[in-house]
XYZ file of C-alpha atoms in Angstrom:
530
model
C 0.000 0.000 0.000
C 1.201 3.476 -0.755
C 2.397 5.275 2.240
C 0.851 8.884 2.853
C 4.170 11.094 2.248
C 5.778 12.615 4.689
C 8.274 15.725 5.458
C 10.589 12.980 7.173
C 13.948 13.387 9.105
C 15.340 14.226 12.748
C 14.248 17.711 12.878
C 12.740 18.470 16.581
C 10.152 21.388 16.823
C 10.090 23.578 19.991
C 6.701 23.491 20.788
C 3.723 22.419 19.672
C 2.657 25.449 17.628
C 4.794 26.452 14.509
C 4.495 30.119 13.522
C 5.059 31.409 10.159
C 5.969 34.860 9.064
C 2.693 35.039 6.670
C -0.631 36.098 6.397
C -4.153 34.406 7.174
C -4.167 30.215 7.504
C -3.515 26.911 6.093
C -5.161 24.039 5.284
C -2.757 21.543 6.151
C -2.961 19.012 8.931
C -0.064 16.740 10.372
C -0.770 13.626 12.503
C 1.577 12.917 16.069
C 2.926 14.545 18.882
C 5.316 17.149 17.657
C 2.010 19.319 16.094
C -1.173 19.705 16.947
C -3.624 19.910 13.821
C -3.422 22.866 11.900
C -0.817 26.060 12.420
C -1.063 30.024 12.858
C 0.719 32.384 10.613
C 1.337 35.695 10.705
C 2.135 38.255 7.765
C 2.583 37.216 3.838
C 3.267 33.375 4.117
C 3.524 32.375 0.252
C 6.661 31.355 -0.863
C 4.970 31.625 -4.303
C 5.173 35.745 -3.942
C 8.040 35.971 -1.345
C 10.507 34.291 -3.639
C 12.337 32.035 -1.397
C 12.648 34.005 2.369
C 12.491 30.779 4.144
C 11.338 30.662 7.897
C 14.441 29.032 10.448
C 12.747 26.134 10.965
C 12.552 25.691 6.844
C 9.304 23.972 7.184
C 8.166 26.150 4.305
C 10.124 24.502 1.437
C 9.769 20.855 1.861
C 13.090 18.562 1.967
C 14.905 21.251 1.533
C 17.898 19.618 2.957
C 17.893 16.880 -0.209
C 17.972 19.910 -2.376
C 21.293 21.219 -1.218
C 22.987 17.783 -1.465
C 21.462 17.923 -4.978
C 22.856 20.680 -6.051
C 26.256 20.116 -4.262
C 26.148 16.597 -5.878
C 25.996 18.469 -9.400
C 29.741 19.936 -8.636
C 31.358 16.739 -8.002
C 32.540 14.241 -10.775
C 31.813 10.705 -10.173
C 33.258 10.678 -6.324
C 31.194 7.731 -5.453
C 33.144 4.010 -6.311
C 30.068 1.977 -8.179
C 29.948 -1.915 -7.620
C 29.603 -3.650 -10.746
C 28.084 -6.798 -12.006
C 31.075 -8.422 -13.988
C 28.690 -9.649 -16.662
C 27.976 -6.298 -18.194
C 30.057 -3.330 -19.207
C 29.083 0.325 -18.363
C 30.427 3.764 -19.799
C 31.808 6.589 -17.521
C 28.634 8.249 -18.430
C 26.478 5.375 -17.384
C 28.034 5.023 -14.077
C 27.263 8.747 -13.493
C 23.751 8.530 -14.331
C 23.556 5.800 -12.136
C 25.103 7.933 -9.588
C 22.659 10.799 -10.189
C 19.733 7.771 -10.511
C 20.318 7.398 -6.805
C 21.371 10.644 -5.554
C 17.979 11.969 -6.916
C 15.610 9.240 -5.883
C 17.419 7.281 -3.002
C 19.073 10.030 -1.040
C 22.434 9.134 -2.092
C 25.033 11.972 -0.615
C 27.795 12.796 -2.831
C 31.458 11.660 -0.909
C 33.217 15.446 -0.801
C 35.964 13.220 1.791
C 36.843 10.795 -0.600
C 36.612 8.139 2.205
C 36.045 5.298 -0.889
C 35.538 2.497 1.196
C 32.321 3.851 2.994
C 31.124 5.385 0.176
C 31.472 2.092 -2.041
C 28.974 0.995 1.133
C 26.701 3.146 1.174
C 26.501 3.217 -3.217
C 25.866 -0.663 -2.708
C 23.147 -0.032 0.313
C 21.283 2.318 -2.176
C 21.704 -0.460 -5.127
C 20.437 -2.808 -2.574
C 17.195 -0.683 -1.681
C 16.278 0.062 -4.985
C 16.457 -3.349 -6.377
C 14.109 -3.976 -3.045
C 12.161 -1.527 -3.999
C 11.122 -2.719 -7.731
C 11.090 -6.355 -6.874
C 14.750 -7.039 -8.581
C 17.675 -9.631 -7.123
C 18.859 -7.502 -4.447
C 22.695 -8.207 -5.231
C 23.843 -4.486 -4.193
C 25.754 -4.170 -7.256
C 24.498 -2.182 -10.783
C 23.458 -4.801 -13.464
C 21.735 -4.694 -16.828
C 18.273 -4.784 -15.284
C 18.314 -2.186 -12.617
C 20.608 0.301 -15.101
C 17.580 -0.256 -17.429
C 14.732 0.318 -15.033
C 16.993 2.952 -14.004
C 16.554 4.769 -18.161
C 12.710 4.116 -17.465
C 10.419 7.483 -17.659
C 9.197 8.178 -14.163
C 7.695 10.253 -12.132
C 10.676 13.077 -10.099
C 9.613 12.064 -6.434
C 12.170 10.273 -4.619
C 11.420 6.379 -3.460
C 12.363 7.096 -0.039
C 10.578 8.958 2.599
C 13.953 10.263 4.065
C 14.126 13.442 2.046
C 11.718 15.317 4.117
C 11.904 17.420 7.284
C 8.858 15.829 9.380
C 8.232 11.985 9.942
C 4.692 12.208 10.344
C 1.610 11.722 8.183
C 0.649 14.990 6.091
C -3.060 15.732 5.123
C -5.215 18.657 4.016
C -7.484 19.135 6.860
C -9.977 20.533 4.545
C -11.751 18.125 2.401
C -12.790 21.229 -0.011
C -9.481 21.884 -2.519
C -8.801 23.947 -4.758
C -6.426 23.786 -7.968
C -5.513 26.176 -10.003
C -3.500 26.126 -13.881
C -1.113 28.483 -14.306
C 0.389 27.491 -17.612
C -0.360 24.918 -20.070
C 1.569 22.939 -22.480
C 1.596 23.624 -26.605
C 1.233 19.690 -27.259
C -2.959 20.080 -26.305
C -5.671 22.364 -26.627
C -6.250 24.360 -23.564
C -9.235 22.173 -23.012
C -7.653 19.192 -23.477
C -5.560 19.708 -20.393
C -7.927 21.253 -18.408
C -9.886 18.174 -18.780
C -7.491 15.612 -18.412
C -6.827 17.630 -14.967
C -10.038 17.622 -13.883
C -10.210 13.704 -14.418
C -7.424 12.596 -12.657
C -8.951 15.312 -9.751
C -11.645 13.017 -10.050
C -10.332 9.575 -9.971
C -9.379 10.855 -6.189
C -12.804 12.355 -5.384
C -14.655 9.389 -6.441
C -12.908 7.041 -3.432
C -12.828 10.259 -0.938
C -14.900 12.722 0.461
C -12.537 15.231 -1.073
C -14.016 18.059 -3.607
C -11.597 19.938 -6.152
C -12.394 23.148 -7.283
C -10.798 24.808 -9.929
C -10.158 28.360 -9.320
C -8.714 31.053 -11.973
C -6.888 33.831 -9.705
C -5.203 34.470 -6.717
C -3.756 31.226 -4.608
C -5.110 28.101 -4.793
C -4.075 24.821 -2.400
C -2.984 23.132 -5.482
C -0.998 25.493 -8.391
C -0.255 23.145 -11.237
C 2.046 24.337 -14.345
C 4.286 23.275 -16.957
C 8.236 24.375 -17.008
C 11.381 22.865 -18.432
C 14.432 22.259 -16.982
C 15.489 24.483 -13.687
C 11.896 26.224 -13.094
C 12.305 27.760 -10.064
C 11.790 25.003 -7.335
C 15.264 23.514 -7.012
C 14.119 20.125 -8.633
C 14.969 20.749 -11.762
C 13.964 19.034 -14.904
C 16.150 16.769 -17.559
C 14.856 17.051 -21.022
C 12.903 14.467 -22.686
C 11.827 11.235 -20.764
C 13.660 10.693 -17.703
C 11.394 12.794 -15.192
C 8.000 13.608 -16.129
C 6.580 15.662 -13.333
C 6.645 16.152 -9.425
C 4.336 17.191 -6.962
C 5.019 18.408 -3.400
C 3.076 16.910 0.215
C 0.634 18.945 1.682
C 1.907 22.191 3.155
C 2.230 25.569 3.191
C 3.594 27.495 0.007
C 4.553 24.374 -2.528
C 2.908 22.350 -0.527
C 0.343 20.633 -2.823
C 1.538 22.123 -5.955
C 2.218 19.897 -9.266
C 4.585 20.759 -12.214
C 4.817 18.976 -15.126
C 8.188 18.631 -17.542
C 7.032 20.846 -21.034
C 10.231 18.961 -23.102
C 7.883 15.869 -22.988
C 5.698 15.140 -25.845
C 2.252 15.145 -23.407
C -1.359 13.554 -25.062
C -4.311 12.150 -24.274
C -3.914 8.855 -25.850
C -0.863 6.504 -26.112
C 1.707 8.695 -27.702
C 4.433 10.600 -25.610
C 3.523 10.442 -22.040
C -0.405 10.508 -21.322
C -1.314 13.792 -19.259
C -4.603 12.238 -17.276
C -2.441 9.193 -16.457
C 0.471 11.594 -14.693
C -1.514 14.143 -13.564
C -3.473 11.686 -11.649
C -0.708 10.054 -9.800
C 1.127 13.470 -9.307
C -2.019 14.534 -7.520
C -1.757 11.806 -5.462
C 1.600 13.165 -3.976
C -0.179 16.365 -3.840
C -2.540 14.583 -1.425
C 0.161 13.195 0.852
C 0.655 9.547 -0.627
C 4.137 8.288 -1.337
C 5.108 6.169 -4.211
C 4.102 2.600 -3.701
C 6.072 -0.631 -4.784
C 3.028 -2.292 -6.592
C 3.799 -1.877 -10.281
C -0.261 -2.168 -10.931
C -0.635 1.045 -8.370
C -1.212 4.262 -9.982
C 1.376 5.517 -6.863
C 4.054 3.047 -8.623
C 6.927 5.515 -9.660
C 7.733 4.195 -13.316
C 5.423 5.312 -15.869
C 3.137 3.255 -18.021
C 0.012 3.792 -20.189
C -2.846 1.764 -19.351
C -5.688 2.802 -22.032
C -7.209 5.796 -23.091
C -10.550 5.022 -21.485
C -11.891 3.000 -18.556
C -9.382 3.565 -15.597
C -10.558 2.274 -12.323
C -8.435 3.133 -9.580
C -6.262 0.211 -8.448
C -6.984 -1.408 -4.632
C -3.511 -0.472 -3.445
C -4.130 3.387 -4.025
C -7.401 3.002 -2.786
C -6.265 1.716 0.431
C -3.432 4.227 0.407
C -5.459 7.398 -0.219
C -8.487 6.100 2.096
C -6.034 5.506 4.969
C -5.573 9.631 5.193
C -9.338 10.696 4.196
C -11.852 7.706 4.658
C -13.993 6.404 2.219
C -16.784 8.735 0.011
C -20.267 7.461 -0.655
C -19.994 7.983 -4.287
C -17.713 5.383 -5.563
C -18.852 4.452 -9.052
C -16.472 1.258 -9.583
C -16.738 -0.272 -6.281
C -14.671 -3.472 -7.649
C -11.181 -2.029 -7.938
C -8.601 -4.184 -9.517
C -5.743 -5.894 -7.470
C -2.475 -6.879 -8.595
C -2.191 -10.821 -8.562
C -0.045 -12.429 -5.812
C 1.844 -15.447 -7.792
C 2.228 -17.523 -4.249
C -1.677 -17.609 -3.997
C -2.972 -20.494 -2.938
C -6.003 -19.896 -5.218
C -4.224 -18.943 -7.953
C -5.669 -19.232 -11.551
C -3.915 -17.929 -14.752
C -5.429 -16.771 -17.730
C -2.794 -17.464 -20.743
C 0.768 -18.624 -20.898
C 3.403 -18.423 -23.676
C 6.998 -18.646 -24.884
C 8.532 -15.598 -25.970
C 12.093 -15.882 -27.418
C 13.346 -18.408 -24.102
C 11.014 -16.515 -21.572
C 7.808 -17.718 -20.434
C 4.896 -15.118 -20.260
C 2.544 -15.804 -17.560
C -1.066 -13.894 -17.803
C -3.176 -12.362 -15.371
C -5.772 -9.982 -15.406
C -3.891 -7.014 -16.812
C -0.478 -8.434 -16.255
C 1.844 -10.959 -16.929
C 5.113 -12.527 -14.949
C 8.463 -12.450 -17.150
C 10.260 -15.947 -16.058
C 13.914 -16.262 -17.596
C 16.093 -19.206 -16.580
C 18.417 -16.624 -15.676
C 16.282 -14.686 -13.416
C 15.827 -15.936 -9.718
C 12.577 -14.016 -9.548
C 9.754 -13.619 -11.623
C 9.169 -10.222 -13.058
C 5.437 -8.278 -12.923
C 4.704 -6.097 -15.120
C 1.488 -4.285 -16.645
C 0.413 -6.113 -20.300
C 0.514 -2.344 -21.272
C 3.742 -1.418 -20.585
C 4.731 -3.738 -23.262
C 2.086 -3.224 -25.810
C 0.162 -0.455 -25.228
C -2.520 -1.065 -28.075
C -2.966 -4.735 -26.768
C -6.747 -5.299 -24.628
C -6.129 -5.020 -20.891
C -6.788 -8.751 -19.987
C -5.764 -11.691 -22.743
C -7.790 -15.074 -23.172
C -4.857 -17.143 -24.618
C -1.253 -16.607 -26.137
C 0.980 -19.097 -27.824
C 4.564 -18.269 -30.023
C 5.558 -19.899 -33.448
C 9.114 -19.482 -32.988
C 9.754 -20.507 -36.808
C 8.122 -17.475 -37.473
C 9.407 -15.611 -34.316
C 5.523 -14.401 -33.600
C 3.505 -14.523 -30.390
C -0.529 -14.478 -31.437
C -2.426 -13.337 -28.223
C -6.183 -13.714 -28.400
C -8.725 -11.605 -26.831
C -12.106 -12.351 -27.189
C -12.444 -12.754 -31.452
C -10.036 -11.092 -32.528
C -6.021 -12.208 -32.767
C -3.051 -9.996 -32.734
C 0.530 -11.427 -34.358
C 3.412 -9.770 -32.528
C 6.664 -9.748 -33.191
C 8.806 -8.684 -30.077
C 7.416 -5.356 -28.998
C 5.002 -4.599 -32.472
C 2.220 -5.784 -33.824
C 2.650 -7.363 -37.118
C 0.820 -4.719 -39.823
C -2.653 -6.472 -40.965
C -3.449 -7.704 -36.956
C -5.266 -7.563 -35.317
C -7.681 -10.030 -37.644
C -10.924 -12.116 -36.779
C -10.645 -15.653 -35.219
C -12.576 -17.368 -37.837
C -10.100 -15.839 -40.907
C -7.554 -18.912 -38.934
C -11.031 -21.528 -39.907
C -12.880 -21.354 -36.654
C -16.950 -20.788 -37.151
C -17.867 -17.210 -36.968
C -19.659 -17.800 -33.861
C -17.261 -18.890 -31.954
C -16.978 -16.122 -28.858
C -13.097 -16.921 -27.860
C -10.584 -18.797 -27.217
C -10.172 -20.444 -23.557
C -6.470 -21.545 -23.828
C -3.817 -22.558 -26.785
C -0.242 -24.165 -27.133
C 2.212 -24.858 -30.111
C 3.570 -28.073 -30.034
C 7.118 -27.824 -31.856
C 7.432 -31.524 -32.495
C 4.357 -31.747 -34.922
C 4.039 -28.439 -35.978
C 0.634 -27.967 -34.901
C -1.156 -25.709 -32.476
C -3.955 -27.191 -30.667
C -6.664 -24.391 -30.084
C -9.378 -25.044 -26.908
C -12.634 -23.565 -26.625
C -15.513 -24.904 -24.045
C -15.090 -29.023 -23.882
C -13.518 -29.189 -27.123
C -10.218 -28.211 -29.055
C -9.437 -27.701 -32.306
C -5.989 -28.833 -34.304
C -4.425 -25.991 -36.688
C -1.403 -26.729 -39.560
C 1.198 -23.785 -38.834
C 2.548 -25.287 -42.511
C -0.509 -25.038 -44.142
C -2.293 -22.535 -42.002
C -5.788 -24.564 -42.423
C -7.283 -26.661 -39.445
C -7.080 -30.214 -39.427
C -9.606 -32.920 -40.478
C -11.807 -33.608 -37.937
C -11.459 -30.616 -35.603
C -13.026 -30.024 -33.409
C -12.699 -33.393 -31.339
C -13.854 -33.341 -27.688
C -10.867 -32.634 -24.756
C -12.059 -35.364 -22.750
C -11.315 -37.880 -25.775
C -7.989 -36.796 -26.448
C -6.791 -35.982 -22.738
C -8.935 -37.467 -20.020
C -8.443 -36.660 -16.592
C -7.715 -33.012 -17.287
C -11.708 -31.840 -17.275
C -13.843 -29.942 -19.633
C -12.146 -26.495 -19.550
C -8.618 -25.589 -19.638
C -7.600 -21.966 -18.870
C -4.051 -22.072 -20.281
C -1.606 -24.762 -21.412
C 2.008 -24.812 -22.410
C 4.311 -27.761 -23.942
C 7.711 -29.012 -22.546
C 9.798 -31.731 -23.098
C 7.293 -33.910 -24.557
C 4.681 -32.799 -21.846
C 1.523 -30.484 -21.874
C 1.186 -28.689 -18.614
C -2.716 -28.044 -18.512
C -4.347 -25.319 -16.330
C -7.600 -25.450 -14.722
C -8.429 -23.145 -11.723
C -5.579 -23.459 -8.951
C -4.110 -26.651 -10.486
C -1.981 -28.106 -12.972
C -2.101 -31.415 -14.830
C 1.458 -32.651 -16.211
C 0.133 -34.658 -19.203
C 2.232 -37.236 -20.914
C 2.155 -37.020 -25.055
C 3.683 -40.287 -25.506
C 1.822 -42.512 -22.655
C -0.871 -40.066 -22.915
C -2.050 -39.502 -19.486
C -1.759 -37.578 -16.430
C 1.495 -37.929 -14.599
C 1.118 -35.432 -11.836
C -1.213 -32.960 -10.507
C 0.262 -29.337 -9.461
C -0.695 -26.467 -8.063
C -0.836 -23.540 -10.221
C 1.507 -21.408 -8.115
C 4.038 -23.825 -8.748
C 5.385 -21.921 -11.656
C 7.069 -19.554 -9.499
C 8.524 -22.259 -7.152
C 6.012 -21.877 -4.229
């Protein structure tokens, strides 16, 4: 679940009440013993107008302290000794993006001492965290995987909750915001981002008693623009991908406020970087959540599209953003999706596939990545690798003669060929010979040996020639026939070594080719060696 973000670190506060030089008061709450709920202020208190007069206690300009280690960092050269896995080789320049990787989202303090053997320590305690973090093999060192997660477009937050002055929860103690845009971007029309703002206001208000209201002058709890590289807030931006946006914690000044990168290419569909999808979980942030480490949570740091139309807010955000402001009574998609735990003792799958010696495991709108060379199995979002494939997928199987993965949605059938769909796809089911009233296809599986792909739909399955591409005589021909003991439905099968691995529900039936019957039953989550 997404932690509500916080102004963290060892700062102590005198007394209960903290007094700003400013004018009129805040709408911010914090939770705990150092302050009681809300603050006074006297005088102007904006940072916006004041232009950076900070108070002592520098609770106006949240982790403030990370910013000066920023910018110090920025001075020194690459100070900070890198381990390295042996079995790849990294530039100079890649090391130091690695270093700034970490320095910007990990609190990683540049090493002005040049005490190496410490600072080799604490480089491999940050490696360490972040490949905790995203679910990688925590080995400490930088490797091919975590450099390339690392090049990933994501959001300019930091991971870690130690950046920030106060280690309590931060909330608006008003559940009546208000936001206001004070530039906009050339890639849209005007009301093309105002909409795709109001919409991810609203993917908030629908789970909250929270109400967002857009005003058009004077200060608003929420100030969103667009800038491009330094802007004016000490996070600066870096050009094209890298960091899309950031958003500060409730608070005084920044607090709240949301800017958004204007070198990105922003849209409102699956080109560049989608401005509803970003907005939404910058807002988030602007709410008080941190950055969660479910890759299906909108709060997960690393951006991916996930369809033009239809979000539901994910469970884990839910939870996260409910935790600070309760639940609302106006919920419109009270089922809200929740990412798939592969050690489930219930656990069903709905596809499975080879793909160039990895095996694709589907679920709902993601799939797990296992590589005989990774200990763990990866989780990723069906979208972040296709973005014009359906959400959810009803069967997948690969023709590596052709180096093509068909995955099968309902009746239609897209041919990919690593990351693209093959031009022509997607195409009905019944152009392969099925009848035209066939609905889908439960589960499929290429069997190498024969050439043939063995198609299953309801109690029966159909044989197809990948040679001839026509189906065979005397499909369809009733499961039961061919392979009793496995049931009348199969969810997903695969082929191995002269086996078929059927799936129904939370089990697995090793099936024999040449004996032709079961050997073993499974459970499901046995894929991932639970």
């Amino acid at each position: 679940m997404p932690k509500p973000q916080s102004w963290g670190g060892k700062k102590k506060w005198p007394s209960k009440h903290v007094y700003l030089q400013g004018q009129g008061s805040s709408n911010l709450s914090l939770s705990g013993d150092s302050l009681e709920q809300g603050y006074k202020c006297k005088g102007n208190c904006s940072l916006r107008h004041l232009g950076f007069r900070l108070h002592k206690f520098n609770i106006m300009q949240p982790r403030l302290s990370a910013v000066f280690f920023f910018l110090l960092g920025l001075s020194f050269c690459l100070t900070v000794p890198i381990p390295l896995d042996d079995s790849h080789e990294f530039t100079e320049e890649d090391l130091r993006f690695a270093e700034r990787y970490l320095r910007t989202h990990y609190d990683l303090r540049p090493n002005p001492t040049g005490i190496m053997k410490k600072s080799a320590n604490t480089m491999a305690s940050k490696l360490r965290e972040m490949q905790a973090f995203f679910g990688l093999e925590v080995t400490g060192k930088l490797d091919e995987e975590t450099y390339e997660l690392m090049q990933k477009p994501r959001c300019g937050v930091p991971d870690v909750g130690e950046y920030n002055f106060f280690p309590r929860k931060l909330k608006w103690s008003n559940t009546n915001l208000t936001y206001r845009i004070m530039s906009y971007t050339s890639d849209l029309r005007r009301a093309e981002v105002e909409r795709a703002f109001k919409r991810a206001f609203k993917v908030w208000s629908d789970v909250t008693p929270l109400n967002f209201t857009r005003i058009r002058s004077g200060t608003a709890d929420i100030m969103i623009s667009f800038g491009t590289k330094e802007h004016g807030d000490f996070y600066p931006f870096d050009g094209p991908s890298g960091l899309l946006a950031h958003a500060f914690p409730p608070g005084p000044d920044y607090g709240g406020d949301a800017h958004f990168d204007d070198d990105e290419t922003w849209s409102d569909d699956s080109r560049g970087y989608n401005l509803f999808l970003v907005a939404a979980h910058e807002f988030g942030h602007s709410l008080g959540l941190e950055h969660s480490r479910d890759p299906g949570a909108l709060m997960f740091p690393i951006y991916t599209y996930t369809g033009k139309s239809g979000f539901v807010l994910p469970d884990d955000d839910v939870q996260g953003i409910q935790e600070l402001y309760g639940a609302g009574d106006r919920d419109p998609n009270p089922k809200h999706p929740k990412t798939p735990e592969k050690c489930a003792a219930d656990l069903s799958i709905d596809a499975i596939t080879k793909l160039r010696g990895e095996m694709l495991v589907f679920k709902d709108r993601f799939f797990w990545r296992l590589h005989p060379q990774m200990v763990e199995a990866e989780l990723v979002l069906i979208k972040s690798f296709w973005p014009e494939l359906p959400n959810k997928i009803d069967a997948a199987y690969e023709n590596p003669i052709k180096d093509l993965v068909f995955m099968f949605k309902g009746k239609k059938v897209w041919a990919m060929n690593g990351y693209d769909i093959v031009e022509g796809f997607p195409k009905k089911i019944y152009e392969m010979g099925f009848p035209k009233e066939m609905k889908r296809i439960d589960a499929v599986v290429h069997i190498d040996d024969t050439g043939k792909t063995l198609f299953f739909t309801g109690n029966k399955y159909w044989s197809y020639d990948e040679e001839t591409e026509v189906m065979d005589t005397g499909s369809p021909k009733f499961i039961e026939d061919e392979f009793a003991g496995i049931g009348d439905r199969v969810d997903a099968v695969y082929h191995r070594n002269g086996y078929l691995y059927f799936f129904n529900g939370p089990l697995q039936f090793e099936y024999s080719i040449w004996s032709k019957r079961i050997v073993r039953i499974l459970h499901t989550n046995s894929l991932f060696w639970c």
